[in-house]
Amino acid sequence: MKEILDAPFMQEMIRTASLMYDHGWDERNGGNISLMLNESEIREYLDPERVLRSIPTGFTAPELNGKCFLVTGTGKYFKNVQYAPEANLGIVRLARQGQQAELLWGFTGGGQFTSEFPAHMMSHIARLKADPLNRVVMHCHPANLLAMTYVHPLDEREFTRTLWQMCTECVVVFPDGVNVLPWMLCGTNEIGEATAEKMKTARIVVWSQHGIYGAGKDLDETFGLIETVEKAAEIYLKIAHLPLVNTITDDELHQLEKRFNVKAREGYLN
Ligand SMILES: [Zn+2]
């Protein structure tokens, strides 16, 4: 068996969690990440027949039965992931139609997956239907985006258009726009279902007064997506109180669509 801490997926996960912490997106135990792994990918590093513990998930997800995830732990701090990955991360395989998570590695000391596991798994299901290559769901608390949900209308078209107008490359990076949920109680199946519903049409779901959910085919892409949205929100907060003299026009956004061969969300441009 190879050393699992040297596995590319593990290194990338540790690097990403540390970077997210360094960006100030994951204070205390805030934020969580889940990365779908192929069983063939982990077989070099662990015996998939050796189940350490079975943990009830509290939901059913037949679509993900047998799928493995590297996921951050509940109550764990992103700042500590790099120093003790085996205590702060775990690899679980969903069994019994998703009602059980079989722990294959990690969560030493009796830990378990993030309390937002339902939102993650339901989001994976929704994104896989939209894009079979989707592997990552990421949640964090970027300050500028969070602040924006206090002062900007939460209408999804308006919210998206504002973000697109803040940096030239936004429409290229997230042409599907951002979907927005009102404030909801976190850690519940209800917010999980609502997030998954929003994930059907966009890779970014804003949780008002809380944070953001992003999805993508790998950790880099998903991190970059959140980074881009957060940068746009930062620009917005720098200018929102000033008289607007210039902006990126709809005609210019159409030019970007053409140049970069992307299609902005239907009906979002004039
Ligand atoms: Zn959160």
Coordinates of N, CA and C in Angstrom, one line a residue, residues 43-191:
R43 N -7.8 2.6 -3.9 CA -7.4 1.2 -3.7 C -5.9 1.1 -3.5
E44 N -5.1 2.0 -4.1 CA -3.7 1.9 -4.0 C -3.2 2.3 -2.6
Y45 N -4.2 3.0 -1.8 CA -3.8 3.6 -0.5 C -4.5 2.9 0.6
L46 N -5.6 2.3 0.4 CA -6.3 1.6 1.5 C -7.1 0.5 1.0
D47 N -7.5 -0.4 1.9 CA -8.3 -1.6 1.6 C -9.8 -1.2 1.7
P48 N -10.5 -1.1 0.6 CA -11.9 -0.6 0.7 C -12.8 -1.6 1.3
E49 N -12.3 -2.8 1.6 CA -13.2 -3.8 2.3 C -13.1 -3.6 3.8
R50 N -12.1 -2.8 4.3 CA -11.9 -2.6 5.7 C -12.7 -1.3 6.2
V51 N -13.9 -1.6 6.7 CA -14.7 -0.5 7.2 C -14.4 -0.2 8.7
L52 N -14.0 1.0 9.0 CA -13.6 1.3 10.4 C -14.8 1.5 11.3
R53 N -15.8 2.2 10.7 CA -17.1 2.5 11.5 C -18.1 2.8 10.4
S54 N -19.4 2.6 10.8 CA -20.5 3.0 10.0 C -21.2 4.1 10.7
I55 N -21.5 5.2 9.9 CA -22.1 6.3 10.6 C -23.5 6.6 9.8
P56 N -24.6 6.7 10.5 CA -25.8 7.0 9.8 C -25.8 8.5 9.3
T57 N -26.4 8.6 8.1 CA -26.3 10.0 7.4 C -27.6 10.8 7.7
G58 N -28.7 10.1 8.0 CA -29.9 10.9 8.2 C -30.7 11.2 7.0
F59 N -30.2 10.7 5.8 CA -30.9 10.9 4.6 C -30.8 9.7 3.7
T60 N -31.5 9.7 2.6 CA -31.4 8.7 1.6 C -30.9 9.3 0.3
A61 N -29.9 8.6 -0.3 CA -29.3 9.1 -1.6 C -28.9 8.0 -2.5
P62 N -29.9 7.3 -3.0 CA -29.6 6.0 -3.8 C -28.7 6.3 -5.0
E63 N -28.7 7.6 -5.5 CA -27.9 7.9 -6.6 C -26.4 7.8 -6.3
L64 N -26.1 8.0 -5.0 CA -24.7 8.0 -4.6 C -24.2 6.7 -3.9
N65 N -25.1 5.7 -3.9 CA -24.7 4.5 -3.2 C -23.4 3.9 -3.8
G66 N -22.5 3.6 -2.9 CA -21.2 3.1 -3.3 C -20.2 4.1 -3.6
K67 N -20.5 5.4 -3.6 CA -19.6 6.5 -4.0 C -18.7 6.8 -2.8
C68 N -17.5 7.1 -3.0 CA -16.5 7.5 -1.9 C -16.3 9.0 -1.9
F69 N -16.1 9.6 -0.8 CA -15.9 11.0 -0.6 C -14.8 11.3 0.4
L70 N -13.9 12.1 0.0 CA -12.9 12.7 1.0 C -13.6 14.0 1.5
V71 N -13.9 14.0 2.8 CA -14.7 15.1 3.3 C -14.1 15.7 4.6
T72 N -14.4 17.0 4.9 CA -13.9 17.6 6.1 C -14.8 17.2 7.3
G73 N -14.3 17.2 8.5 CA -15.0 16.8 9.7 C -15.8 17.8 10.3
T74 N -16.8 17.4 11.1 CA -17.7 18.3 11.8 C -16.9 18.9 13.0
G75 N -17.1 20.2 13.2 CA -16.4 20.9 14.3 C -14.9 21.1 14.1
K76 N -14.4 20.7 13.0 CA -12.9 20.7 12.7 C -12.6 22.1 12.1
Y77 N -11.3 22.5 12.4 CA -10.9 23.8 12.0 C -10.0 23.6 10.7
F78 N -10.3 24.4 9.7 CA -9.5 24.3 8.4 C -8.0 24.6 8.7
K79 N -7.8 25.5 9.7 CA -6.4 25.9 10.0 C -5.6 24.7 10.4
N80 N -6.3 23.6 11.0 CA -5.5 22.5 11.5 C -5.4 21.3 10.5
V81 N -6.1 21.4 9.4 CA -6.1 20.3 8.4 C -4.7 19.9 8.0
Q82 N -3.8 20.9 7.8 CA -2.5 20.5 7.3 C -1.6 19.8 8.4
Y83 N -1.9 20.1 9.6 CA -1.1 19.5 10.7 C -1.6 18.1 11.2
A84 N -2.9 17.9 11.0 CA -3.4 16.6 11.4 C -4.5 16.2 10.5
P85 N -4.1 15.8 9.2 CA -5.2 15.5 8.2 C -6.1 14.3 8.6
E86 N -5.5 13.3 9.3 CA -6.2 12.1 9.6 C -7.3 12.4 10.7
A87 N -7.2 13.5 11.5 CA -8.2 13.8 12.5 C -9.2 14.7 11.9
N88 N -8.9 15.5 10.9 CA -9.7 16.6 10.4 C -10.5 16.2 9.1
L89 N -10.0 15.1 8.5 CA -10.6 14.7 7.2 C -10.9 13.2 7.3
G90 N -11.8 12.8 6.5 CA -12.2 11.3 6.4 C -12.5 10.9 5.0
I91 N -12.4 9.6 4.8 CA -12.9 9.1 3.5 C -14.1 8.2 3.9
V92 N -15.2 8.5 3.3 CA -16.4 7.6 3.6 C -17.0 7.1 2.3
R93 N -17.6 6.0 2.4 CA -18.3 5.4 1.2 C -19.8 5.3 1.6
L94 N -20.6 5.8 0.8 CA -22.1 5.7 1.1 C -22.6 4.3 0.8
A95 N -23.4 3.8 1.7 CA -23.9 2.4 1.6 C -25.4 2.5 2.0
R96 N -26.1 1.4 1.8 CA -27.5 1.3 2.1 C -28.3 2.5 1.6
Q97 N -28.2 2.6 0.3 CA -28.9 3.7 -0.4 C -28.6 5.1 0.2
G98 N -27.4 5.2 0.7 CA -26.9 6.5 1.2 C -27.2 6.8 2.6
Q99 N -27.9 5.8 3.3 CA -28.3 6.0 4.7 C -27.2 5.8 5.6
Q100 N -26.1 5.1 5.2 CA -25.0 4.9 6.0 C -23.7 5.4 5.3
A101 N -22.8 5.9 6.1 CA -21.5 6.3 5.6 C -20.5 5.4 6.2
E102 N -19.8 4.6 5.4 CA -18.8 3.7 5.9 C -17.4 4.4 5.9
L103 N -16.9 4.5 7.1 CA -15.6 5.2 7.3 C -14.5 4.3 6.9
L104 N -13.7 4.7 5.8 CA -12.6 3.9 5.4 C -11.2 4.4 5.9
W105 N -11.2 5.7 6.2 CA -10.0 6.4 6.6 C -10.3 7.7 7.4
G106 N -9.5 8.0 8.4 CA -9.6 9.4 9.0 C -10.6 9.5 10.1
F107 N -10.9 10.7 10.4 CA -11.8 11.0 11.6 C -11.3 10.3 12.8
T108 N -10.0 10.3 13.0 CA -9.5 9.6 14.2 C -10.0 10.3 15.5
G109 N -10.1 9.6 16.6 CA -10.6 10.2 17.8 C -12.1 10.3 17.8
G110 N -12.8 9.6 16.9 CA -14.3 9.5 17.0 C -15.0 10.6 16.2
G111 N -14.3 11.3 15.4 CA -15.0 12.4 14.6 C -15.9 11.9 13.5
Q112 N -16.6 12.8 12.9 CA -17.4 12.4 11.7 C -17.5 13.5 10.7
F113 N -18.1 13.3 9.6 CA -18.2 14.2 8.5 C -18.9 15.5 9.0
T114 N -18.7 16.6 8.2 CA -19.4 17.9 8.4 C -20.9 17.8 8.6
S115 N -21.4 18.7 9.5 CA -22.8 18.7 9.7 C -23.6 19.2 8.4
E116 N -22.8 19.7 7.5 CA -23.5 20.1 6.2 C -23.4 18.9 5.2
F117 N -23.2 17.7 5.7 CA -23.1 16.6 4.7 C -24.4 16.4 3.9
P118 N -25.6 16.6 4.4 CA -26.8 16.5 3.6 C -26.7 17.5 2.4
A119 N -26.4 18.7 2.7 CA -26.3 19.8 1.6 C -25.3 19.4 0.6
H120 N -24.1 18.8 1.1 CA -23.1 18.4 0.1 C -23.6 17.3 -0.8
M121 N -24.1 16.2 -0.2 CA -24.5 15.1 -1.0 C -25.6 15.4 -1.9
M122 N -26.6 16.1 -1.5 CA -27.7 16.5 -2.3 C -27.2 17.4 -3.5
S123 N -26.2 18.2 -3.2 CA -25.6 19.1 -4.2 C -24.9 18.2 -5.2
H124 N -24.1 17.2 -4.7 CA -23.4 16.4 -5.7 C -24.4 15.7 -6.7
I125 N -25.5 15.2 -6.1 CA -26.5 14.6 -7.0 C -27.0 15.5 -8.0
A126 N -27.3 16.8 -7.6 CA -27.9 17.8 -8.5 C -26.8 18.1 -9.6
R127 N -25.6 18.3 -9.2 CA -24.6 18.8 -10.1 C -24.2 17.6 -11.1
L128 N -24.2 16.4 -10.6 CA -23.8 15.2 -11.5 C -24.8 15.1 -12.6
K129 N -26.1 15.5 -12.3 CA -27.1 15.4 -13.3 C -26.8 16.5 -14.4
A130 N -26.4 17.6 -13.9 CA -26.1 18.7 -14.9 C -24.7 18.5 -15.6
D131 N -23.8 17.9 -14.8 CA -22.4 17.7 -15.4 C -21.8 16.5 -14.8
P132 N -21.8 15.4 -15.6 CA -21.3 14.1 -15.0 C -19.8 14.2 -14.5
L133 N -19.1 15.2 -14.9 CA -17.7 15.3 -14.4 C -17.6 16.1 -13.1
N134 N -18.7 16.5 -12.5 CA -18.6 17.2 -11.2 C -18.1 16.3 -10.1
R135 N -17.1 16.8 -9.3 CA -16.5 16.0 -8.3 C -16.5 16.7 -6.9
V136 N -16.6 18.0 -6.9 CA -16.4 18.8 -5.7 C -17.6 19.7 -5.3
V137 N -17.8 19.7 -4.0 CA -18.7 20.7 -3.4 C -18.0 21.3 -2.3
M138 N -18.0 22.7 -2.3 CA -17.2 23.4 -1.3 C -18.1 24.5 -0.7
H139 N -18.0 24.7 0.6 CA -18.8 25.7 1.3 C -17.8 26.5 2.2
C140 N -18.0 27.8 2.2 CA -17.2 28.7 3.0 C -17.9 30.0 3.2
H141 N -17.2 30.9 4.0 CA -17.8 32.2 4.4 C -17.0 33.4 3.9
P142 N -16.9 33.7 2.6 CA -16.1 34.8 2.2 C -16.8 36.1 2.6
A143 N -16.0 37.0 3.2 CA -16.5 38.2 3.9 C -17.3 39.2 2.9
N144 N -16.7 39.4 1.8 CA -17.3 40.4 0.9 C -18.7 40.0 0.3
L145 N -18.7 38.7 0.0 CA -19.9 38.2 -0.6 C -21.0 38.2 0.5
L146 N -20.6 37.7 1.7 CA -21.5 37.7 2.8 C -22.1 39.2 3.1
A147 N -21.2 40.1 3.1 CA -21.6 41.5 3.3 C -22.5 42.0 2.2
M148 N -22.3 41.6 1.0 CA -23.1 42.0 -0.1 C -24.6 41.5 0.1
T149 N -24.8 40.4 0.7 CA -26.1 39.9 0.9 C -26.9 40.7 1.9
Y150 N -26.2 41.6 2.6 CA -26.9 42.6 3.5 C -27.4 43.8 2.8
V151 N -26.8 44.2 1.7 CA -27.0 45.5 1.1 C -27.5 45.4 -0.3
H152 N -27.5 44.2 -0.9 CA -27.9 44.1 -2.3 C -29.2 43.3 -2.4
P153 N -30.2 43.6 -3.3 CA -31.3 42.8 -3.4 C -30.9 41.3 -3.7
L154 N -31.7 40.4 -3.2 CA -31.3 39.0 -3.4 C -31.9 38.3 -4.7
D155 N -32.5 39.2 -5.5 CA -33.0 38.7 -6.8 C -31.9 38.1 -7.6
E156 N -32.0 36.9 -8.0 CA -30.8 36.1 -8.6 C -30.3 36.8 -9.9
R157 N -31.2 37.3 -10.7 CA -30.8 37.9 -11.9 C -30.0 39.2 -11.6
E158 N -30.6 40.0 -10.7 CA -29.9 41.3 -10.3 C -28.6 41.0 -9.6
F159 N -28.6 40.1 -8.8 CA -27.3 39.7 -8.0 C -26.2 39.3 -9.0
T160 N -26.6 38.4 -9.9 CA -25.7 37.9 -10.9 C -25.2 39.0 -11.8
R161 N -26.1 39.9 -12.3 CA -25.7 41.0 -13.2 C -24.7 41.9 -12.5
T162 N -25.0 42.2 -11.2 CA -24.1 43.1 -10.5 C -22.7 42.5 -10.4
L163 N -22.6 41.2 -10.1 CA -21.3 40.5 -10.0 C -20.6 40.5 -11.4
W164 N -21.3 40.2 -12.5 CA -20.8 40.2 -13.8 C -20.2 41.6 -14.2
Q165 N -20.8 42.7 -13.7 CA -20.4 44.0 -14.0 C -19.1 44.4 -13.2
M166 N -18.8 43.7 -12.2 CA -17.7 44.1 -11.3 C -16.3 43.7 -11.8
C167 N -16.2 42.7 -12.6 CA -14.9 42.3 -13.2 C -15.1 41.7 -14.6
T168 N -14.3 42.1 -15.5 CA -14.5 41.7 -16.9 C -14.6 40.2 -17.0
E169 N -13.9 39.4 -16.3 CA -13.9 37.9 -16.5 C -15.0 37.1 -15.8
C170 N -15.8 37.8 -15.0 CA -16.8 37.1 -14.2 C -17.8 36.3 -15.1
V171 N -18.3 37.0 -16.2 CA -19.2 36.3 -17.0 C -18.6 35.1 -17.7
V172 N -17.3 35.1 -17.9 CA -16.6 34.0 -18.5 C -16.4 32.8 -17.5
V173 N -16.2 33.2 -16.2 CA -15.9 32.2 -15.2 C -17.2 31.6 -14.7
F174 N -18.2 32.4 -14.5 CA -19.5 31.8 -14.1 C -20.7 32.3 -15.0
P175 N -20.7 31.9 -16.2 CA -21.8 32.3 -17.1 C -23.2 31.8 -16.7
D176 N -23.2 30.7 -15.9 CA -24.5 30.2 -15.3 C -25.0 31.1 -14.2
G177 N -24.2 32.1 -13.8 CA -24.6 33.0 -12.7 C -24.6 32.4 -11.4
V178 N -25.2 33.2 -10.4 CA -25.2 32.7 -9.0 C -26.7 32.6 -8.6
N179 N -27.0 31.5 -7.9 CA -28.4 31.4 -7.4 C -28.3 31.8 -5.9
V180 N -29.4 32.3 -5.4 CA -29.4 32.8 -4.0 C -30.5 32.2 -3.2
L181 N -30.1 31.8 -2.0 CA -31.1 31.3 -1.0 C -31.3 32.4 0.0
P182 N -32.5 32.6 0.5 CA -32.7 33.5 1.7 C -32.1 32.9 2.9
W183 N -32.0 33.6 4.0 CA -31.5 33.0 5.3 C -32.3 31.8 5.6
M184 N -31.6 30.7 5.9 CA -32.3 29.4 6.3 C -31.4 28.8 7.4
L185 N -32.0 28.0 8.2 CA -31.3 27.3 9.3 C -30.3 26.3 8.6
C186 N -29.1 26.4 9.0 CA -28.0 25.5 8.4 C -28.0 24.2 9.1
G187 N -27.3 23.2 8.4 CA -27.1 21.9 9.0 C -28.4 21.0 8.9
T188 N -29.4 21.4 8.1 CA -30.6 20.6 8.1 C -30.8 20.0 6.7
N189 N -31.7 19.0 6.6 CA -32.0 18.4 5.3 C -32.7 19.5 4.4
E190 N -33.5 20.4 5.1 CA -34.2 21.4 4.3 C -33.3 22.3 3.5
I191 N -32.3 22.8 4.2 CA -31.3 23.7 3.4 C -30.6 22.9 2.4

